Short mmCIF file of C-alpha atoms and ligand atoms in Angstrom, two decimals:
data_model
loop_
_atom_site.label_atom_id
_atom_site.label_comp_id
_atom_site.label_asym_id
_atom_site.label_seq_id
_atom_site.Cartn_x
_atom_site.Cartn_y
_atom_site.Cartn_z
CA MET A 23 112.14 77.33 96.09
CA LYS A 24 111.10 80.77 97.52
CA LYS A 25 109.69 82.98 94.72
CA ALA A 26 108.83 86.84 95.05
CA PHE A 27 105.70 88.48 94.82
CA ILE A 28 106.68 90.70 92.62
CA SER A 29 109.03 91.26 89.29
CA LYS A 30 112.16 93.51 88.72
CA GLU A 31 110.20 95.09 86.38
CA GLN A 32 107.17 95.23 88.79
CA ALA A 33 109.36 96.80 92.05
CA GLU A 34 111.70 98.95 89.35
CA ALA A 35 107.97 100.58 88.34
CA ILE A 36 106.95 100.58 92.31
CA ALA A 37 109.93 102.33 93.06
CA ARG A 38 109.49 105.09 90.50
CA GLU A 39 106.78 106.34 92.90
CA TYR A 40 107.41 105.30 96.29
CA PRO A 41 111.62 105.12 96.79
CA THR A 42 113.33 102.35 98.38
CA PRO A 43 113.27 101.35 100.60
CA PHE A 44 109.28 100.29 101.37
CA TYR A 45 107.82 97.71 102.61
CA ILE A 46 104.79 95.43 100.11
CA TYR A 47 102.33 92.95 100.91
CA ASP A 48 100.26 90.57 98.97
CA GLU A 49 96.35 90.60 99.98
CA LYS A 50 95.61 88.05 97.33
CA GLY A 51 98.09 85.96 99.36
CA ILE A 52 96.51 87.29 102.69
CA ARG A 53 92.89 86.65 101.78
CA GLU A 54 94.03 82.85 100.85
CA ASN A 55 95.73 82.12 103.52
CA ALA A 56 93.21 83.32 105.33
CA ARG A 57 90.33 81.36 103.74
CA ALA A 58 92.78 78.61 104.23
CA VAL A 59 92.87 79.14 107.78
CA ASN A 60 89.27 79.39 108.73
CA LYS A 61 88.75 76.45 106.70
CA ALA A 62 90.85 73.60 108.61
CA PHE A 63 88.94 74.72 111.24
CA SER A 64 85.64 75.09 110.23
CA TRP A 65 84.61 71.92 111.74
CA ASN A 66 84.73 73.84 115.11
CA LYS A 67 81.60 75.88 115.65
CA GLY A 68 83.16 79.08 117.28
CA PHE A 69 86.23 78.90 115.84
CA ARG A 70 87.62 82.59 115.26
CA GLU A 71 91.24 83.25 115.06
CA TYR A 72 92.04 86.51 116.52
CA PHE A 73 95.26 88.02 114.06
CA ALA A 74 97.90 89.36 116.39
CA VAL A 75 97.84 93.36 115.81
CA LYS A 76 101.70 93.62 116.90
CA ALA A 77 102.59 91.45 113.81
CA THR A 78 101.60 93.77 111.35
CA PRO A 79 99.63 96.71 112.62
CA ASN A 80 98.93 98.62 110.00
CA PRO A 81 94.96 99.83 109.68
CA GLU A 82 94.38 98.74 106.19
CA ILE A 83 96.23 94.87 106.56
CA LEU A 84 93.88 94.97 109.96
CA LYS A 85 90.74 95.64 107.04
CA VAL A 86 91.55 93.33 105.02
CA LEU A 87 91.75 90.45 107.33
CA LEU A 88 88.94 91.57 109.19
CA GLU A 89 86.57 90.96 105.83
CA GLU A 90 87.90 87.87 105.90
CA GLY A 91 86.24 87.04 109.41
CA CYS A 92 89.23 87.94 111.42
CA GLY A 93 88.88 88.89 114.93
CA PHE A 94 92.30 91.35 116.84
CA ASP A 95 94.64 89.86 119.53
CA CYS A 96 95.80 93.22 121.30
CA SER A 97 98.25 93.68 124.01
CA SER A 98 98.60 97.70 123.90
CA MET A 99 96.09 100.66 124.40
CA ALA A 100 97.27 101.79 120.83
CA GLU A 101 96.64 98.27 119.38
CA LEU A 102 93.23 98.17 120.70
CA VAL A 103 92.52 102.19 119.56
CA LEU A 104 93.76 100.61 116.21
CA SER A 105 91.81 97.52 115.95
CA ARG A 106 88.56 99.65 117.20
CA ALA A 107 89.36 102.12 114.75
CA VAL A 108 88.74 99.67 112.20
CA GLY A 109 85.78 98.91 112.78
CA ALA A 110 86.27 96.03 115.54
CA LYS A 111 83.98 95.65 118.33
CA GLY A 112 83.34 93.51 121.19
CA ALA A 113 84.23 89.94 120.83
CA ASP A 114 86.08 91.00 117.76
CA ILE A 115 88.86 91.76 120.23
CA MET A 116 90.81 89.29 122.74
CA PHE A 117 92.55 91.68 124.98
CA SER A 118 95.76 89.49 125.70
CA SER A 119 98.49 91.50 127.28
CA ASN A 120 100.47 90.93 129.97
CA ASP A 121 102.12 93.63 133.00
CA THR A 122 98.88 95.47 132.16
CA PRO A 123 98.17 99.59 133.45
CA VAL A 124 95.00 99.96 134.36
CA GLU A 125 93.77 102.58 131.76
CA GLU A 126 94.44 99.45 128.92
CA PHE A 127 92.20 96.87 131.33
CA VAL A 128 89.16 99.53 131.42
CA TYR A 129 89.47 100.39 127.86
CA ALA A 130 89.46 97.54 126.87
CA GLY A 131 86.53 96.35 129.00
CA GLU A 132 84.79 98.89 127.25
CA LEU A 133 85.39 98.34 124.22
CA ASP A 134 83.48 94.62 125.63
CA SER A 135 86.41 92.97 124.42
CA ILE A 136 87.27 89.51 125.40
CA ILE A 137 90.01 90.06 128.64
CA ASN A 138 92.99 87.47 128.96
CA LEU A 139 94.56 88.01 132.42
CA ASP A 140 97.93 86.57 132.52
CA ASP A 141 98.66 86.51 136.28
CA LEU A 142 96.23 85.52 139.49
CA THR A 143 97.37 89.08 140.79
CA HIS A 144 95.43 91.06 138.18
CA VAL A 145 91.92 89.26 140.07
CA ASP A 146 92.92 91.52 142.73
CA TYR A 147 94.25 94.35 141.01
CA PHE A 148 90.99 94.26 139.10
CA ILE A 149 89.03 95.13 142.16
CA GLU A 150 91.60 97.02 143.90
CA ASN A 151 90.94 99.23 140.81
CA ASN A 152 87.56 98.85 140.69
CA ILE A 153 88.12 97.63 137.37
CA PRO A 154 84.79 95.70 136.48
CA PHE A 155 84.99 92.01 135.55
CA LYS A 156 83.10 91.21 132.23
CA GLU A 157 81.11 88.26 131.79
CA THR A 158 83.53 86.37 129.83
CA MET A 159 87.05 86.37 131.10
CA CYS A 160 90.11 84.07 129.99
CA CYS A 161 93.31 82.74 131.98
CA ARG A 162 96.59 82.45 130.17
CA PHE A 163 98.16 78.69 131.31
CA ASN A 164 101.87 78.20 131.93
CA PRO A 165 102.95 74.45 132.73
CA GLY A 166 105.95 75.35 133.24
CA GLY A 167 108.98 73.30 132.57
CA VAL A 168 109.95 72.76 128.38
CA PHE A 169 107.10 71.89 125.52
CA LYS A 170 108.86 68.93 123.54
CA MET A 171 108.12 67.56 120.35
CA SER A 172 108.15 64.32 118.21
CA ASN A 173 110.95 66.71 116.12
CA GLY A 174 113.21 67.38 118.86
CA ILE A 175 111.94 71.08 118.42
CA MET A 176 110.65 72.19 122.16
CA ASP A 177 111.03 76.02 123.85
CA ASN A 178 111.43 76.57 127.45
CA PRO A 179 107.83 77.69 128.88
CA GLY A 180 108.93 77.35 132.28
CA ASP A 181 111.66 79.98 131.45
CA SER A 182 109.20 82.85 130.53
CA LYS A 183 107.23 85.40 132.44
CA TYR A 184 103.94 84.79 130.91
CA GLY A 185 101.08 82.78 131.99
CA MET A 186 99.73 81.22 135.68
CA SER A 187 100.01 77.83 137.11
CA GLU A 188 97.28 75.34 137.15
CA GLU A 189 96.61 75.50 140.74
CA GLN A 190 96.37 80.05 140.37
CA MET A 191 94.24 79.02 137.27
CA ALA A 192 91.52 77.56 139.58
CA GLU A 193 92.05 80.11 142.07
CA ALA A 194 91.85 83.26 139.60
CA PHE A 195 88.35 81.11 138.19
CA THR A 196 86.85 80.22 141.41
CA LYS A 197 87.47 84.46 142.83
CA MET A 198 86.08 85.37 139.51
CA MET A 199 83.55 83.93 139.97
CA GLU A 200 82.55 85.05 142.90
CA HIS A 201 82.50 88.31 141.38
CA GLY A 202 80.26 87.10 139.17
CA VAL A 203 82.19 86.06 136.31
CA LYS A 204 80.57 83.43 134.41
CA HIS A 205 82.25 81.79 131.59
CA PHE A 206 85.97 81.01 130.89
CA GLY A 207 88.33 81.02 128.56
CA ILE A 208 92.41 79.22 128.86
CA HIS A 209 95.06 80.49 126.79
CA ALA A 210 98.63 79.19 126.41
CA PHE A 211 101.24 79.94 124.13
CA LEU A 212 103.95 77.99 124.72
CA ALA A 213 106.54 77.52 121.75
CA SER A 214 107.36 80.34 119.11
CA ASN A 215 107.59 79.83 115.32
CA THR A 216 107.03 76.05 115.32
CA VAL A 217 107.62 75.07 111.59
CA THR A 218 105.40 71.61 112.37
CA ASN A 219 102.31 70.71 111.65
CA GLU A 220 102.45 68.91 115.68
CA TYR A 221 102.47 72.11 117.43
CA TYR A 222 98.61 72.79 117.92
CA PRO A 223 97.74 69.52 118.30
CA GLN A 224 99.37 68.55 121.25
CA LEU A 225 98.96 72.04 123.16
CA ALA A 226 95.12 71.67 121.98
CA GLY A 227 95.49 67.99 123.64
CA GLN A 228 97.16 69.71 126.82
CA LEU A 229 94.49 72.21 127.15
CA PHE A 230 91.95 70.41 126.35
CA GLU A 231 92.61 68.02 129.17
CA LEU A 232 93.53 71.01 131.81
CA ALA A 233 90.32 72.36 130.83
CA ILE A 234 88.59 69.52 132.37
CA ARG A 235 90.73 69.65 135.20
CA LEU A 236 89.58 72.69 135.56
CA LYS A 237 85.67 72.52 134.83
CA GLU A 238 86.20 69.72 137.99
CA ALA A 239 88.22 71.76 140.00
CA THR A 240 86.13 74.97 140.47
CA GLY A 241 82.77 74.43 139.03
CA ALA A 242 83.55 76.83 135.51
CA ASP A 243 81.72 77.44 132.75
CA ILE A 244 84.86 76.98 129.65
CA THR A 245 83.64 78.65 126.87
CA PHE A 246 86.63 78.21 124.54
CA ILE A 247 90.36 77.57 124.57
CA ASN A 248 92.46 80.51 122.64
CA LEU A 249 95.67 78.43 121.19
CA SER A 250 97.31 81.82 120.91
CA GLY A 251 100.62 82.28 118.18
CA GLY A 252 103.27 79.79 117.47
CA VAL A 253 102.37 78.50 114.40
CA GLY A 254 105.68 79.25 112.34
CA ILE A 255 106.38 79.93 108.52
CA PRO A 256 109.79 78.25 106.89
CA TYR A 257 112.43 80.97 106.51
CA THR A 258 114.57 79.27 104.89
CA PRO A 259 114.35 77.50 102.05
CA ASP A 260 114.68 73.99 102.89
CA GLN A 261 112.11 73.71 105.27
CA THR A 262 108.66 72.55 105.06
CA PRO A 263 105.52 74.83 105.13
CA ASN A 264 103.03 74.10 107.46
CA ASP A 265 99.86 72.71 106.31
CA ILE A 266 96.84 74.19 108.34
CA ALA A 267 94.88 71.99 107.49
CA VAL A 268 96.76 68.98 108.48
CA ILE A 269 97.01 71.58 111.62
CA GLY A 270 93.02 72.24 111.71
CA GLU A 271 92.47 68.20 111.67
CA GLY A 272 95.36 67.51 114.26
CA VAL A 273 93.26 69.16 116.38
CA HIS A 274 89.88 68.65 115.73
CA LYS A 275 91.34 64.59 116.47
CA LYS A 276 91.98 65.85 120.12
CA PHE A 277 88.75 67.64 120.22
CA ASP A 278 87.33 64.54 119.10
CA GLU A 279 89.14 62.60 121.94
CA ILE A 280 88.45 64.39 124.60
CA MET A 281 86.15 66.81 124.73
CA VAL A 282 83.29 65.86 123.30
CA PRO A 283 83.50 62.60 125.82
CA ALA A 284 83.52 65.11 128.17
CA GLY A 285 80.29 67.02 127.16
CA LEU A 286 82.96 70.22 126.58
CA GLY A 287 82.21 69.48 122.74
CA ASP A 288 80.88 72.91 122.28
CA VAL A 289 84.09 74.67 123.50
CA ALA A 290 84.55 76.94 120.74
CA ILE A 291 88.48 76.95 119.60
CA PHE A 292 90.18 80.48 119.05
CA THR A 293 93.31 81.26 117.50
CA GLU A 294 96.08 84.10 117.68
CA MET A 295 98.50 83.82 115.36
CA GLY A 296 100.90 86.91 113.67
CA ARG A 297 103.94 84.91 111.84
CA TYR A 298 101.78 82.40 109.94
CA MET A 299 98.54 84.61 108.93
CA MET A 300 101.06 87.76 107.16
CA GLY A 301 104.77 86.41 107.43
CA PRO A 302 104.72 85.17 103.84
CA PHE A 303 102.85 88.38 102.36
CA GLY A 304 105.33 90.97 103.16
CA SER A 305 108.57 91.32 101.87
CA LEU A 306 110.76 94.76 102.83
CA VAL A 307 112.52 95.87 98.71
CA THR A 308 115.61 97.68 99.02
CA ARG A 309 118.66 98.63 96.70
CA ALA A 310 122.02 97.87 96.40
CA ILE A 311 123.65 101.13 96.49
CA HIS A 312 127.37 100.42 97.71
CA GLU A 313 130.10 97.21 97.09
CA LYS A 314 133.01 97.11 99.78
CA HIS A 315 135.73 94.93 99.34
CA ILE A 316 138.12 93.97 102.11
CA TYR A 317 138.55 91.06 104.60
CA LYS A 318 135.04 89.67 103.15
CA GLU A 319 132.76 90.90 100.71
CA TYR A 320 129.91 93.23 101.69
CA ILE A 321 126.89 95.14 99.90
CA GLY A 322 125.52 97.70 101.73
CA VAL A 323 121.71 98.42 100.87
CA ASP A 324 119.46 101.30 101.45
CA ALA A 325 117.22 99.64 103.91
CA CYS A 326 118.48 98.85 107.57
CA ALA A 327 118.34 97.06 111.20
CA ALA A 328 115.96 100.32 112.11
CA ASN A 329 113.83 98.65 108.74
CA LEU A 330 113.78 95.30 109.97
CA MET A 331 115.40 94.47 113.09
CA ARG A 332 115.34 90.46 112.87
CA PRO A 333 118.81 89.33 111.84
CA ALA A 334 120.31 91.70 114.05
CA MET A 335 118.25 90.71 117.31
CA TYR A 336 117.39 87.17 116.65
CA GLY A 337 120.25 86.41 113.94
CA SER A 338 117.55 85.14 111.91
CA TYR A 339 117.29 84.19 108.41
CA HIS A 340 115.54 85.85 106.05
CA HIS A 341 115.59 84.70 102.36
CA ILE A 342 117.41 87.07 99.69
CA THR A 343 116.50 87.42 96.06
CA VAL A 344 118.24 89.78 94.38
CA LEU A 345 115.21 90.44 91.67
CA GLY A 346 115.82 89.85 87.76
CA LYS A 347 118.54 87.79 88.65
CA GLU A 348 116.34 84.67 89.70
CA ASN A 349 117.94 82.23 87.29
CA GLU A 350 121.47 83.50 88.04
CA PRO A 351 124.19 80.54 90.14
CA CYS A 352 124.33 81.97 93.07
CA ASP A 353 128.73 81.87 92.94
CA HIS A 354 129.31 85.08 94.86
CA LEU A 355 129.17 85.03 98.90
CA TYR A 356 127.94 88.18 100.60
CA ASP A 357 127.07 89.47 103.88
CA VAL A 358 124.47 92.19 103.20
CA THR A 359 124.72 94.77 104.93
CA GLY A 360 122.31 97.73 106.56
CA SER A 361 123.67 101.89 107.58
CA LEU A 362 123.41 101.57 110.83
CA CYS A 363 126.85 101.71 113.49
CA GLU A 364 126.11 98.52 114.18
CA ASN A 365 128.12 95.41 113.35
CA ASN A 366 124.85 93.28 113.78
CA ASP A 367 123.17 95.43 111.28
CA LYS A 368 123.52 92.58 108.11
CA PHE A 369 120.26 91.35 106.54
CA ALA A 370 123.00 88.19 105.70
CA ILE A 371 125.67 86.98 106.28
CA ASP A 372 128.08 84.86 104.28
CA ARG A 373 125.30 84.35 102.02
CA LYS A 374 125.79 82.92 98.61
CA LEU A 375 123.69 85.09 96.21
CA PRO A 376 123.82 86.29 92.39
CA LYS A 377 126.62 88.61 91.43
CA ILE A 378 125.02 91.94 92.83
CA ASP A 379 125.35 94.80 90.89
CA MET A 380 124.62 98.61 92.36
CA GLY A 381 121.42 99.73 91.49
CA ASP A 382 120.04 95.84 92.28
CA LEU A 383 116.71 95.69 93.96
CA ILE A 384 116.93 93.01 96.91
CA TYR A 385 114.28 91.35 97.88
CA ILE A 386 114.03 90.01 101.63
CA HIS A 387 111.53 87.42 101.78
CA ASP A 388 109.09 86.95 104.96
CA ALA A 389 108.76 90.14 106.05
CA GLY A 390 105.53 90.61 106.33
CA ALA A 391 104.96 90.24 110.07
CA HIS A 392 107.30 91.32 112.90
CA GLY A 393 109.39 93.21 110.06
CA PHE A 394 107.99 96.64 109.59
CA ALA A 395 106.02 96.58 113.31
CA MET A 396 109.34 96.28 114.98
CA GLY A 397 111.18 99.15 113.14
CA TYR A 398 112.99 101.61 115.61
CA ASN A 399 114.51 105.10 114.83
CA TYR A 400 118.34 104.33 116.01
CA ASN A 401 120.98 106.03 114.11
CA GLY A 402 118.06 108.69 113.50
CA ARG A 403 117.34 105.71 110.28
CA LEU A 404 113.43 106.46 109.04
CA TRP A 405 110.75 103.85 108.64
CA SER A 406 109.86 103.00 104.92
CA SER A 407 106.55 103.15 103.31
CA GLU A 408 104.39 100.27 103.59
CA LEU A 409 102.15 99.48 100.54
CA LEU A 410 99.68 97.16 99.57
CA LEU A 411 99.51 94.91 96.39
CA GLN A 412 95.83 95.32 95.54
CA GLU A 413 94.43 91.64 93.87
CA ASP A 414 93.80 93.83 90.70
CA GLY A 415 97.52 94.16 90.56
CA SER A 416 97.81 97.87 91.91
CA VAL A 417 99.44 99.40 94.51
CA ARG A 418 97.89 101.16 96.71
CA CYS A 419 100.31 103.23 99.69
CA ILE A 420 99.19 102.35 103.48
CA ARG A 421 101.54 104.46 105.67
CA ARG A 422 103.38 106.67 103.93
CA ALA A 423 107.62 106.98 104.47
CA GLN A 424 108.34 108.79 107.58
CA THR A 425 109.68 112.13 107.30
CA MET A 426 112.46 113.99 109.63
CA ARG A 427 109.70 116.34 110.59
CA ASP A 428 107.67 113.40 111.98
CA TYR A 429 110.89 112.48 113.29
CA PHE A 430 111.54 115.51 114.98
CA ALA A 431 107.74 116.44 115.74
CA THR A 432 108.33 115.67 119.69
CA PHE A 433 110.57 118.67 120.13
CA ASP A 434 107.86 120.96 119.13
CA GLU A 435 108.30 122.55 122.70
CA LEU A 436 112.15 123.23 122.99
CA PRO A 437 113.36 126.64 121.50
CA VAL A 438 115.84 124.50 119.54
CA PHE A 439 112.32 123.50 116.81
CA ASN A 440 112.45 126.52 114.58
CA ALA A 441 116.28 125.98 113.66
CA ILE A 442 115.47 121.76 113.27
CA GLU A 443 112.73 123.35 110.86
CA ASP A 444 115.31 125.28 109.26
CA ALA A 445 118.04 122.81 109.40
CA ILE A 446 115.16 120.28 107.78
CA GLU A 447 114.64 122.68 105.08
CA GLU A 448 118.53 123.07 104.36
CA SER A 449 118.82 119.90 103.96
CA GLY A 450 116.17 119.71 100.90
CA GLN A 451 114.65 116.99 102.83
CA GLN A 452 110.94 116.52 104.72
C1 PLP B 35 102.76 87.79 120.14
C2 PLP B 35 101.86 87.02 120.55
C3 PLP B 35 101.19 86.34 119.46
C4 PLP B 35 101.28 86.09 117.93
O1 PLP B 35 102.39 85.69 117.92
P1 PLP B 35 102.97 84.57 116.03
O2 PLP B 35 103.93 83.99 116.52
O3 PLP B 35 103.31 85.92 115.48
O4 PLP B 35 102.10 83.77 115.99
C5 PLP B 35 99.99 85.54 119.54
N1 PLP B 35 99.16 85.93 121.42
C6 PLP B 35 99.97 86.52 121.83
C7 PLP B 35 99.57 86.96 123.09
C8 PLP B 35 101.25 87.29 121.39
O5 PLP B 35 102.45 87.98 122.63
#
């Protein structure tokens, strides 16, 4: 059973101050989960979770995670700027980007963050553009082929644009050592949203063996292994959630089997989870504003795919609770839709739900990661507010809703801008 972390009464009270749709995050859940992650890997001295900023790029969320000991995994200039702004510095930041422009490498270097190179050619890119190497550098590994787990889940590294082969890793290490780099990390992200306790241990085993081979081949000093993201969450109610303690122990076992006998027992383990850190602790709350009976039954809500893109983009399932009707039978079959002029703008298709009345609050679960972050402005739909349910039960606005003035702001150099301002005024909106 998936349970909403706010009640209908709470949601209605919040909606009086912050109109729907809004995102709301659960600070208590975020903190408890982050503590469980740190505990699960506490056997490893250098362990650190570098929260993948792209999942939930909100400074107030980042502050909470920084307080819980997390660093930040960034992959763009804006994410570096945001991490810096909340006080991250030096090794608090892991820069795991790909297809990266010069100025982003330069700024990441100036912040003294740990830079993860996606490709062998980036070594020459550094040299040609006079970007100084850091004393510690990381390289991203892609073994190709398919990554299979015993439950049949697999992913396709051979088809993905990321990382480099083992031979290229060795060449990159050797070349960077010639340029004064002293320490190295190994990074790989080989499967996404894995709802199994097997993924990290299996990946770790593979990377530990790679570390030993690379050390033998190049003499490089390897100081950390970054297991990156990919630990998933159960979006559907029938899935069994991952147990981070079991995952941590699984990695521990591989570490003791492979790294310790090879004299690599001091190597630090890093993770870069996004979804697992935030997914379940954020939801999108929206209101039913239309019902439509044609060849199917439709419920129209005041949020749309511009607020939460995953269902439209990936066909993802997001569980829905009709607030206040948690205990009513799910005896109606609905498509729950947004307003975009795109037929994929559906939060749910053929979903069994309780009878929905106009004005009901619809709580869309597991939107805390890759939710608001993937928002866009198609059809002139604006971003919602983001709210934080604090530990004392009070609610704080951590990003106001986008206004039309924000949306049109980049026309400010055109003569038509004054007319836009006038029309906004006339519309009674902001
Ligand atoms: C997206 C991403 C992550 C986070 O992935 P999750 O599936 O959200 O855990 C971590 N590292 C890198 C490099 C990424 O691109």
